[in-house]
Tab-separated table of N, CA and C and ligand atoms in Angstrom:
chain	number	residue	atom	x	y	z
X	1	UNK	N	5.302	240.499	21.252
X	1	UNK	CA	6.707	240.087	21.345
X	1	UNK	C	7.586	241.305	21.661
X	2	UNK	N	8.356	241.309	22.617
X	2	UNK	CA	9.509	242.238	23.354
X	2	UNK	C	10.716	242.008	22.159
X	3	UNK	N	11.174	242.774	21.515
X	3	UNK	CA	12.593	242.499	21.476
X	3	UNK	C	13.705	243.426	21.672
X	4	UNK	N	14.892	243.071	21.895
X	4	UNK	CA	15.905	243.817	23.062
X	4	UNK	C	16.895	244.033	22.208
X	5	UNK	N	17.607	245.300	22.529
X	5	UNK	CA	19.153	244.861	21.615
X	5	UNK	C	20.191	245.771	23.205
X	6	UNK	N	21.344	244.630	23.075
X	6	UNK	CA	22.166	245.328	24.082
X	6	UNK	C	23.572	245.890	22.928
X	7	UNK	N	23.673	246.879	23.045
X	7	UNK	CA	24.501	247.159	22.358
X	7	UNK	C	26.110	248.010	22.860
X	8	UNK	N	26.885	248.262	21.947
X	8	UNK	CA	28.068	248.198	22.870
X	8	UNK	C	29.280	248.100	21.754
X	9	UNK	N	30.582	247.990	22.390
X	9	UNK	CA	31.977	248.122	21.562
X	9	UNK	C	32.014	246.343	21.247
X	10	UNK	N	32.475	245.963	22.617
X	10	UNK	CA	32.549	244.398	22.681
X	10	UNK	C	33.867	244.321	22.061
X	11	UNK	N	34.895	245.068	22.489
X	11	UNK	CA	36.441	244.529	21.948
X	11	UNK	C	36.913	244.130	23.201
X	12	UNK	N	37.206	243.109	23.702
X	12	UNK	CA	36.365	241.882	23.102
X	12	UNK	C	35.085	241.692	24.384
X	13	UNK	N	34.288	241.131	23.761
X	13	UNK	CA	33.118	240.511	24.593
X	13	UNK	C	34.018	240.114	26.288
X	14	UNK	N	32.918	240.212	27.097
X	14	UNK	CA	33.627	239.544	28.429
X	14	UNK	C	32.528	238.561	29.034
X	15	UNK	N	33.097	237.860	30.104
X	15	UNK	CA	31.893	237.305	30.704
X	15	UNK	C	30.728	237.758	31.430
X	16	UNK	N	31.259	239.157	31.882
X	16	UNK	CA	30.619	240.194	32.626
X	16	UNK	C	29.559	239.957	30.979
X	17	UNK	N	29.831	240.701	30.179
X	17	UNK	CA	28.589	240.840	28.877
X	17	UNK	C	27.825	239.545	28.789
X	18	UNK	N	28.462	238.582	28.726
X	18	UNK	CA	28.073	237.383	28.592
X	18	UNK	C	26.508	237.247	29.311
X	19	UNK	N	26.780	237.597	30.739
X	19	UNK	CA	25.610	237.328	31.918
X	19	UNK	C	24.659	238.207	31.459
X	20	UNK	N	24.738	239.347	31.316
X	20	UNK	CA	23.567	240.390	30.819
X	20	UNK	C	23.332	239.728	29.777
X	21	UNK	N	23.782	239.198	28.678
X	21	UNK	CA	23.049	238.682	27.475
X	21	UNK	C	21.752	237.331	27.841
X	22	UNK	N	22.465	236.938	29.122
X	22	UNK	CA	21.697	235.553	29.150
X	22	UNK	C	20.530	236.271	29.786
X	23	UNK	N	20.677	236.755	30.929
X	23	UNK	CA	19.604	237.803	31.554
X	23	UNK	C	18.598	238.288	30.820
X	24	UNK	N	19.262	239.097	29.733
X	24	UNK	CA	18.296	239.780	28.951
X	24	UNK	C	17.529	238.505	27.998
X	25	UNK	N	17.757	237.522	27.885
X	25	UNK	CA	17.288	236.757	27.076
X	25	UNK	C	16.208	235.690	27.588
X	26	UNK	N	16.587	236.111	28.961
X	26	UNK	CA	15.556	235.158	29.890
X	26	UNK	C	14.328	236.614	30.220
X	27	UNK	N	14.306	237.732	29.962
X	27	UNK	CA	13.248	238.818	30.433
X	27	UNK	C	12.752	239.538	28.796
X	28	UNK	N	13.257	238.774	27.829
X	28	UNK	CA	13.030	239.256	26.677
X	28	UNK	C	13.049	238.734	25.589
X	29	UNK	N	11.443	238.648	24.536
X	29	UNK	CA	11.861	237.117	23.370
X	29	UNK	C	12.527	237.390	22.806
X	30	UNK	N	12.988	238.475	22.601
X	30	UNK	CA	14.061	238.586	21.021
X	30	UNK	C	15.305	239.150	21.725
X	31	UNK	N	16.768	239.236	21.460
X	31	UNK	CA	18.101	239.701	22.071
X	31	UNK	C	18.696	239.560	20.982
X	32	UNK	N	19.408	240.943	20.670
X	32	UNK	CA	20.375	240.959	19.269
X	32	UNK	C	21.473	241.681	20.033
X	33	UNK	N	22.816	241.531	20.169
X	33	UNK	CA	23.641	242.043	20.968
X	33	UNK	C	24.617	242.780	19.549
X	34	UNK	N	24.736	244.017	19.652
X	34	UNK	CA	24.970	244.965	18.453
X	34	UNK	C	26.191	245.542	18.746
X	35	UNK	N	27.177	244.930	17.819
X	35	UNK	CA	28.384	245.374	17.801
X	35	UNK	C	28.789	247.151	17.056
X	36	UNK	N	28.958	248.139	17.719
X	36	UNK	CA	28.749	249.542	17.376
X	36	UNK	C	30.387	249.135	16.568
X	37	UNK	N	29.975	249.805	15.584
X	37	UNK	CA	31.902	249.881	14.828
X	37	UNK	C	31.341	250.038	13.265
X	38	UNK	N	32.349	250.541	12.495
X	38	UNK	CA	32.343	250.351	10.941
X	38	UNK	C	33.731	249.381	10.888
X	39	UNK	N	33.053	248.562	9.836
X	39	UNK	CA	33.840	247.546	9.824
X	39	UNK	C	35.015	247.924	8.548
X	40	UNK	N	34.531	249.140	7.871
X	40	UNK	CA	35.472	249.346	7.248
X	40	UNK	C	37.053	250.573	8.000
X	41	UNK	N	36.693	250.661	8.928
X	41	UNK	CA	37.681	251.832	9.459
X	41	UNK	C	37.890	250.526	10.727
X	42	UNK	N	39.275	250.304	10.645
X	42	UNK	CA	39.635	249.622	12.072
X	42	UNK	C	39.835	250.372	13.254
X	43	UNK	N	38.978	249.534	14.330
X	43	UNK	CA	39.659	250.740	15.348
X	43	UNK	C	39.752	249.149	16.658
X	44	UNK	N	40.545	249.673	17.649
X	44	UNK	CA	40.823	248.637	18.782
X	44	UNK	C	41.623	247.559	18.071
X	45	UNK	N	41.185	246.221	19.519
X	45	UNK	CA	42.443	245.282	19.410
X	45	UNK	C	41.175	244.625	18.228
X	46	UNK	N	40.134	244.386	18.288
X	46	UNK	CA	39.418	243.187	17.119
X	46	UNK	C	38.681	244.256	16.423
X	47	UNK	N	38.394	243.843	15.322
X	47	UNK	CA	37.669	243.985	13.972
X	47	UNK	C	36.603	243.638	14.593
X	48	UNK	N	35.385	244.641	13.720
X	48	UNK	CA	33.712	244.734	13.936
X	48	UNK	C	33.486	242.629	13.614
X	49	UNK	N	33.907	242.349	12.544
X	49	UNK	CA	33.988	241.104	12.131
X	49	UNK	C	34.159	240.198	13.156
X	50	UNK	N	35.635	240.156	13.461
X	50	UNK	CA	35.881	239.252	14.169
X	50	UNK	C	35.534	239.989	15.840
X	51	UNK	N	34.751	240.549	16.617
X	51	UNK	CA	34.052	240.509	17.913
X	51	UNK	C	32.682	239.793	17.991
X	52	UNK	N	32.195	239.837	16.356
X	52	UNK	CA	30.985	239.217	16.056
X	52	UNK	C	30.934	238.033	16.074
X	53	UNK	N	32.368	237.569	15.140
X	53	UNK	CA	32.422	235.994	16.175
X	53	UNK	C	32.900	235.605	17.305
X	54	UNK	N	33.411	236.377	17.404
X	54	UNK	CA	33.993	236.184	19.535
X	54	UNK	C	32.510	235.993	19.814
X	55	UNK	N	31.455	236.932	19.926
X	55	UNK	CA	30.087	236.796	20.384
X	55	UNK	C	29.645	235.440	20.235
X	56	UNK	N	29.755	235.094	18.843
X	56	UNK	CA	28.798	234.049	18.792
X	56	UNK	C	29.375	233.165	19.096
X	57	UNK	N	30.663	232.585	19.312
X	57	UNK	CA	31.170	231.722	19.929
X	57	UNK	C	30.743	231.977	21.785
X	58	UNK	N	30.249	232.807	21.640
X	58	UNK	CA	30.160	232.475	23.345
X	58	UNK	C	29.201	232.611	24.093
X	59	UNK	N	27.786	233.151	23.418
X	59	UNK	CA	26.522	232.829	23.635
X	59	UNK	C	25.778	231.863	22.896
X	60	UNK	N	24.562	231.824	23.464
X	60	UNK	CA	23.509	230.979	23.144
X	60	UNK	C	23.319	231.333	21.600
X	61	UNK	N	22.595	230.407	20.740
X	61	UNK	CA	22.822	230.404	19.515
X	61	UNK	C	21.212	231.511	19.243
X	62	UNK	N	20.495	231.373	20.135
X	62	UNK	CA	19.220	231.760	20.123
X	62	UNK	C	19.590	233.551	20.387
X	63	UNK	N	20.350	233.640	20.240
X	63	UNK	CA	20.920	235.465	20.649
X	63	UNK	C	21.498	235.718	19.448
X	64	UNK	N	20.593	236.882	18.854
X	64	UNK	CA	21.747	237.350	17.602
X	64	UNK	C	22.456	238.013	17.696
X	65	UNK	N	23.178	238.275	16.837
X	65	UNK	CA	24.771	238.966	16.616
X	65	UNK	C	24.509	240.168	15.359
X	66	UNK	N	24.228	241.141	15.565
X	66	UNK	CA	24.882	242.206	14.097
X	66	UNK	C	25.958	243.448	14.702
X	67	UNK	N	25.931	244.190	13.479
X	67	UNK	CA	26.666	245.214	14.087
X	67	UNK	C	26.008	246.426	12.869
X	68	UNK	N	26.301	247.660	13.634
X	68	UNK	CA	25.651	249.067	13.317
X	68	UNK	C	26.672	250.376	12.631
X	69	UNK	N	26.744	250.920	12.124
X	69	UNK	CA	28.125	252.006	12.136
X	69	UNK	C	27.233	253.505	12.344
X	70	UNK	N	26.095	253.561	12.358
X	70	UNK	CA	25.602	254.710	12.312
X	70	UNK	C	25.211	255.256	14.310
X	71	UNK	N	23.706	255.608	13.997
X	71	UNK	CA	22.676	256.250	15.090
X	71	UNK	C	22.471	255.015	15.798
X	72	UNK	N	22.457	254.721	16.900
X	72	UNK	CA	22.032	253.587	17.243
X	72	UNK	C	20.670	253.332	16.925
X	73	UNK	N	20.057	255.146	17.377
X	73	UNK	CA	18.454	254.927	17.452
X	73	UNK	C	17.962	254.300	16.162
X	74	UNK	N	18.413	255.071	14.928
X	74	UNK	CA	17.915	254.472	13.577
X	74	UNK	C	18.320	252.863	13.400
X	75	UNK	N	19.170	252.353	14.468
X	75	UNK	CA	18.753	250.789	13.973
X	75	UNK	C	17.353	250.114	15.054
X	76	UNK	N	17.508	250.754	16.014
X	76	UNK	CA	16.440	250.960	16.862
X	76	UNK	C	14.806	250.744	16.078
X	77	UNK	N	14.746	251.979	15.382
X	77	UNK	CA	13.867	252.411	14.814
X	77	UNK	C	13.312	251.563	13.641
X	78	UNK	N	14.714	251.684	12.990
X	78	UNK	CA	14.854	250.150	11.274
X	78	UNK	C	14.074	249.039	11.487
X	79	UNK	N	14.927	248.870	12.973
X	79	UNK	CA	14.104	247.529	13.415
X	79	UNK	C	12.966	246.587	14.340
X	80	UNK	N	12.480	248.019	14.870
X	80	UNK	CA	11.408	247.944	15.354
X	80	UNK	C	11.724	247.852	16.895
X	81	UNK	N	12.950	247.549	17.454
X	81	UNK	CA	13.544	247.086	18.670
X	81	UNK	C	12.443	247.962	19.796
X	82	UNK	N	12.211	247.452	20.737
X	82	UNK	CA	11.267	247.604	21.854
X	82	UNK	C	12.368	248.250	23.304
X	83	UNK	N	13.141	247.907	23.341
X	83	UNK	CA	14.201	248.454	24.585
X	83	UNK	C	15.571	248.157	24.505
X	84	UNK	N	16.343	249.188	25.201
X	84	UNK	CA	17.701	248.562	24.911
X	84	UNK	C	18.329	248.198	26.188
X	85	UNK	N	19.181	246.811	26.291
X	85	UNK	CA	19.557	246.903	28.052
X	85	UNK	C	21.261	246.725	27.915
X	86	UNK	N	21.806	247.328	29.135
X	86	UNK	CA	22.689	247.348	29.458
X	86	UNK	C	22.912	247.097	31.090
X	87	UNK	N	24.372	246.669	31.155
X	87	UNK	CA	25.093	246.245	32.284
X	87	UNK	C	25.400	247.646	33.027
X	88	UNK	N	25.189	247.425	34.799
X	88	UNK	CA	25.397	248.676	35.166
X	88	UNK	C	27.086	248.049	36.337
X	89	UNK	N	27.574	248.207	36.255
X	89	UNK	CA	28.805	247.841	37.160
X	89	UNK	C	28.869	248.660	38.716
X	90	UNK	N	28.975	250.487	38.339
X	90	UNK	CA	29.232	251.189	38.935
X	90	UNK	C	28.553	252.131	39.075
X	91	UNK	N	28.927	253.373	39.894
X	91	UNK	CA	28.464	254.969	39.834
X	91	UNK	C	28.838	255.613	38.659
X	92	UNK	N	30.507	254.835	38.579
X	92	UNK	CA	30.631	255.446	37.132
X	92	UNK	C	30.141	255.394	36.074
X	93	UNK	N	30.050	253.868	35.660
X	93	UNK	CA	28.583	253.153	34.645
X	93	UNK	C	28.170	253.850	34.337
X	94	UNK	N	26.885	254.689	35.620
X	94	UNK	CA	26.005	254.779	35.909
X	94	UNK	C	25.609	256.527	34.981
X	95	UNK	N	26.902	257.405	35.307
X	95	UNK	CA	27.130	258.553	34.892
X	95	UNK	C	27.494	258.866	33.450
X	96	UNK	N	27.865	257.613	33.088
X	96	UNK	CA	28.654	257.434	31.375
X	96	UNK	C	27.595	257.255	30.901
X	97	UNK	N	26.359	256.472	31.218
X	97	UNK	CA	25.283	255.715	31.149
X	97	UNK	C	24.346	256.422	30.532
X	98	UNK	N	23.942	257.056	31.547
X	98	UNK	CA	22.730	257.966	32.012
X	98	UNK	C	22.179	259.008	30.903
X	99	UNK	N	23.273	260.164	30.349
X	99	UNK	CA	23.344	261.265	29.627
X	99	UNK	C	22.807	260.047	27.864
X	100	UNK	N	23.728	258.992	27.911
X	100	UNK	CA	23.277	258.805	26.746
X	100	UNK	C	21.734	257.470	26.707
X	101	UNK	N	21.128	257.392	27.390
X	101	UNK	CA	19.807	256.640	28.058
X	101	UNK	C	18.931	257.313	27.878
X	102	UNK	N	19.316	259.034	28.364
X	102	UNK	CA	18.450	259.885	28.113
X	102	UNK	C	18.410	260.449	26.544
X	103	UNK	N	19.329	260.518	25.988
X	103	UNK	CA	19.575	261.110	24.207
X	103	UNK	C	19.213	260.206	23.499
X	104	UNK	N	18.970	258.786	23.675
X	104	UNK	CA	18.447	257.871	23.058
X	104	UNK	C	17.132	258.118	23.148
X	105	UNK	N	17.018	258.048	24.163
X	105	UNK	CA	14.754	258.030	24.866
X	105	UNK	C	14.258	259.461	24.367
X	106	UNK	N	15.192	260.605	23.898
X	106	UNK	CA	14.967	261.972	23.431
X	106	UNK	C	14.750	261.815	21.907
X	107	UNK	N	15.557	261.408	21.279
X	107	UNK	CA	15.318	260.779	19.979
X	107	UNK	C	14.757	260.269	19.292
X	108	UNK	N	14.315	258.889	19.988
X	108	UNK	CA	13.336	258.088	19.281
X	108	UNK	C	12.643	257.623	20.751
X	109	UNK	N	12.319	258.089	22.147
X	109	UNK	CA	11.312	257.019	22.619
X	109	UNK	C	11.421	255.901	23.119
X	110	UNK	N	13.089	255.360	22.937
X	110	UNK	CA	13.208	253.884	23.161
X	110	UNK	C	13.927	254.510	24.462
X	111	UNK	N	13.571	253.233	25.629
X	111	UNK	CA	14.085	253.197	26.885
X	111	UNK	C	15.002	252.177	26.775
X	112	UNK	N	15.884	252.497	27.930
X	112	UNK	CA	17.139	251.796	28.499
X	112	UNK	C	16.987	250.816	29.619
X	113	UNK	N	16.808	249.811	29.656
X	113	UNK	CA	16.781	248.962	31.106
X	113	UNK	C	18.043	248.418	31.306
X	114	UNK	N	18.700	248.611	32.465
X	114	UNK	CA	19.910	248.591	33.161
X	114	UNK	C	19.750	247.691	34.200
X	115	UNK	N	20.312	246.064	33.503
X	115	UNK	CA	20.765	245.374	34.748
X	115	UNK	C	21.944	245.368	35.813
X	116	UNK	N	21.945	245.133	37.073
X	116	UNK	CA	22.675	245.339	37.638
X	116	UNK	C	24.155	243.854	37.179
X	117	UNK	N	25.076	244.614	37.519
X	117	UNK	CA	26.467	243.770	36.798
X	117	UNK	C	26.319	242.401	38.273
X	118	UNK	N	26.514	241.000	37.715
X	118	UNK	CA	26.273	239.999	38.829
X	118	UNK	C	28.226	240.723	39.255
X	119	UNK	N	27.824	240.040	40.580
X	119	UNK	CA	29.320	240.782	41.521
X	119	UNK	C	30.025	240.218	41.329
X	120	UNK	N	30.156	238.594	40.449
X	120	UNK	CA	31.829	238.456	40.610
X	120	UNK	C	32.278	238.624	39.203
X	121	UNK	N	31.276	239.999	38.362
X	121	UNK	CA	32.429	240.580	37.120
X	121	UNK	C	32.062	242.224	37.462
X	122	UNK	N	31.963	242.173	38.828
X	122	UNK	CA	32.025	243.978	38.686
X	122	UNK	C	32.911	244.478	38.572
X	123	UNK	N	34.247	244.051	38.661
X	123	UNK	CA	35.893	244.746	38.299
X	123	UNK	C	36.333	244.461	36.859
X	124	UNK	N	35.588	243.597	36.155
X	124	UNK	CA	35.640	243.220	34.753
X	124	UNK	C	35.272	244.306	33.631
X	125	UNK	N	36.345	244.832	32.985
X	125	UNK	CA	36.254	245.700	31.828
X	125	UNK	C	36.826	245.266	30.628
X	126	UNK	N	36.956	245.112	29.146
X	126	UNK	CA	37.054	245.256	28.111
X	126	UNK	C	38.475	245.513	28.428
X	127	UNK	N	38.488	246.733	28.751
X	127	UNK	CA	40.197	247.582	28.758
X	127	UNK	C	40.874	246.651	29.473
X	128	UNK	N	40.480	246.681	30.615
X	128	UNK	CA	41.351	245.779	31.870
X	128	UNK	C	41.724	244.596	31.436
X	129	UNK	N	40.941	243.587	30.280
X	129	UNK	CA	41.570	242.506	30.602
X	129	UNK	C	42.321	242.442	29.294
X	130	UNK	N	42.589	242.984	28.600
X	130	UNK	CA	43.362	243.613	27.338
X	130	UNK	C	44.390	243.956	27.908
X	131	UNK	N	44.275	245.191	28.797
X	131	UNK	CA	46.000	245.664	29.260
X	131	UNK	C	46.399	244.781	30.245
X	132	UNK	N	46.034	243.547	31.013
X	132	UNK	CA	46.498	242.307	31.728
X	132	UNK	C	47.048	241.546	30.653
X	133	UNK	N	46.486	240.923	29.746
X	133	UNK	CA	46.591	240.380	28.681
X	133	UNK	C	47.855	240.574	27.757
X	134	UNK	N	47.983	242.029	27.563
X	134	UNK	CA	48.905	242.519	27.362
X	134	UNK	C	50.565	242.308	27.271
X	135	UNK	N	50.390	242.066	28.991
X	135	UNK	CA	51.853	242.089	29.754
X	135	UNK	C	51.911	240.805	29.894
X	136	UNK	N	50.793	239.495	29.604
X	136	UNK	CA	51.180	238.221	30.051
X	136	UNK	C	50.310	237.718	30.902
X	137	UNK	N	49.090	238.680	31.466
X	137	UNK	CA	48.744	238.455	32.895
X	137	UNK	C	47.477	237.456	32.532
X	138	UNK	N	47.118	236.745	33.384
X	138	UNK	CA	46.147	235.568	33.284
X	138	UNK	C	44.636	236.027	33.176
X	139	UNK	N	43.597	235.884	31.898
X	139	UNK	CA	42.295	236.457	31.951
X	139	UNK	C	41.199	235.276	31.653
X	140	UNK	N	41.868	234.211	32.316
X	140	UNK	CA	41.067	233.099	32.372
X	140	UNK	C	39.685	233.398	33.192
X	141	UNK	N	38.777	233.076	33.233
X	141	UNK	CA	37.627	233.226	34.058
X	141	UNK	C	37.180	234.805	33.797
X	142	UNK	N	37.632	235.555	33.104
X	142	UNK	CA	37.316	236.752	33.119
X	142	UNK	C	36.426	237.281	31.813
X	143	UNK	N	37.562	236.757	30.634
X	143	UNK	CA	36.653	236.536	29.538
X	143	UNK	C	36.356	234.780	29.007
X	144	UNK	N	35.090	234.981	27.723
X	144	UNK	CA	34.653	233.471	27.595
X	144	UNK	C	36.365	232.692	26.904
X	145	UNK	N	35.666	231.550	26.923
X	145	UNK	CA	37.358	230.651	26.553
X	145	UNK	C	37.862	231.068	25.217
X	146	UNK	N	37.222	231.339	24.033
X	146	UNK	CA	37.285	231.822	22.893
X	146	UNK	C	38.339	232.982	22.483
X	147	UNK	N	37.522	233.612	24.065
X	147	UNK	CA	38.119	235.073	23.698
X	147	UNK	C	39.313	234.942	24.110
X	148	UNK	N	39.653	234.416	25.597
X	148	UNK	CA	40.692	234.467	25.908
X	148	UNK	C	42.111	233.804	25.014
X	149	UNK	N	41.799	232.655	24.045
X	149	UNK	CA	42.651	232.257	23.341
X	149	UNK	C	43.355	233.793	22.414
X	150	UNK	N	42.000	234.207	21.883
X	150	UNK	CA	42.030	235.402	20.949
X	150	UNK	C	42.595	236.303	20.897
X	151	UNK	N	42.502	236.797	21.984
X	151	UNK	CA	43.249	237.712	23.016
X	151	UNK	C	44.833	237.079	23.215
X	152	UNK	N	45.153	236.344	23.290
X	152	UNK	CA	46.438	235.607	23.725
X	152	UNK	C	46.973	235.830	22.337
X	153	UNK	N	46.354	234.923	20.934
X	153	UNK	CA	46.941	235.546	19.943
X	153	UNK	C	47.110	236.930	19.146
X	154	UNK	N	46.507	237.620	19.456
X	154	UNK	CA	47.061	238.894	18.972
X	154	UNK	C	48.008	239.560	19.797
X	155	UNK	N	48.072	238.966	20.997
X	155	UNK	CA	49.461	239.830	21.720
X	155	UNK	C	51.090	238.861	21.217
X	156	UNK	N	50.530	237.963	20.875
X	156	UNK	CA	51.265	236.923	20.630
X	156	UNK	C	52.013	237.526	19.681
X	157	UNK	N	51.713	237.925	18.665
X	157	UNK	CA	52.203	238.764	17.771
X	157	UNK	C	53.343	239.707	17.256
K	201	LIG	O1	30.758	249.624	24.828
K	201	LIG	P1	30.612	251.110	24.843
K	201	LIG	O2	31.753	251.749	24.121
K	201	LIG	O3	30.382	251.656	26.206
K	201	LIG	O4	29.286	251.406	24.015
K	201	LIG	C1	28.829	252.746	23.787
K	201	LIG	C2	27.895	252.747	22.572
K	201	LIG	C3	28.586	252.071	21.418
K	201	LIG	C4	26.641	252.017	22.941
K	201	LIG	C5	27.573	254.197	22.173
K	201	LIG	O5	28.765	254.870	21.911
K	201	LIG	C6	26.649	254.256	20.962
K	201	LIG	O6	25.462	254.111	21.115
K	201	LIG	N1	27.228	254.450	19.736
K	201	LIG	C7	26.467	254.509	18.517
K	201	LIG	C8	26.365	255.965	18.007
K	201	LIG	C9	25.275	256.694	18.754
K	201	LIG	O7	24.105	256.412	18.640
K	201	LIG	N2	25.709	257.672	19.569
K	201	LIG	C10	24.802	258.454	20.402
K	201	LIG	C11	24.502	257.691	21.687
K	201	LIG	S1	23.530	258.656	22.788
């Protein structure tokens, strides 16, 4: 048995994440999508908590949900995880990517498999649809329906 963890900020989840989760879940039996944060120190627009349910509201139920505050590798390691995958968008991705793909695989051994981002969320970022969001601007189709409500209420605010 393969199992995968894609891991990541996820303030908030997007649909772009969404597709790599399903991806990875169709090339891998196990997928735990790992929210990086301490849930006791707030940081961003959502709580470690509440991105965890943004997640699970918007994948398959068969995909788990935790979250980590430490090494990634040591949950890696804790849990026996077999590879970790991530979304590649860009060159830039690719460069942000890379340095820490390699400090992971230096550490403990575990490799990185990098799917390519499907093209109609390669302009899709976390940030971007937060600072659209922001000002009013429409992030329908961009993030899942959940989020986008979510997102609407905290600017609402
Ligand atoms: O969504 P992000 O912010 O691009 O995700 C980056 C993340 C959270 C995967 C990375 O910062 C991380 O792995 N954090 C956990 C702490 C850690 O292990 N740092 C060393 C990574 S080489």
């Amino acid at each position: 048995m393969t199992t995968a963890v894609c891991p990541g900020s996820f303030d908030p989840i997007t649909l772009g994440h969404v597709n790599i989760f399903e991806r990875a879940s169709q090339m891998f039996d196990e997928v735990t999508v790992l929210v990086t944060g301490n849930p006791e120190k707030p940081s961003g627009l959502f709580s470690v908590h509440e991105r965890m349910e943004l997640i699970r509201q918007s994948v398959d139920s068969r995909i788990n949900v935790d979250y980590w505050s430490g090494l990634l590798v040591d949950y890696t390691s804790q849990h026996g995880v077999d590879v970790l995958v991530k979304g590649l968008r860009s060159s830039l991705d690719y460069e942000y990517e890379l340095p820490m793909a390699q400090m992971n695989r230096r550490l403990s051994g575990i490799d990185t498999v990098f799917l390519l981002t499907d093209e109609k969320y390669g302009y899709i970022s976390s940030s971007l649809c937060k600072q659209v969001a922001q000002f009013g601007g429409e992030v329908t189709g961009m993030l899942p329906d959940p989020v986008v409500q979510a997102v609407k209420e905290k600017y609402r605010r």
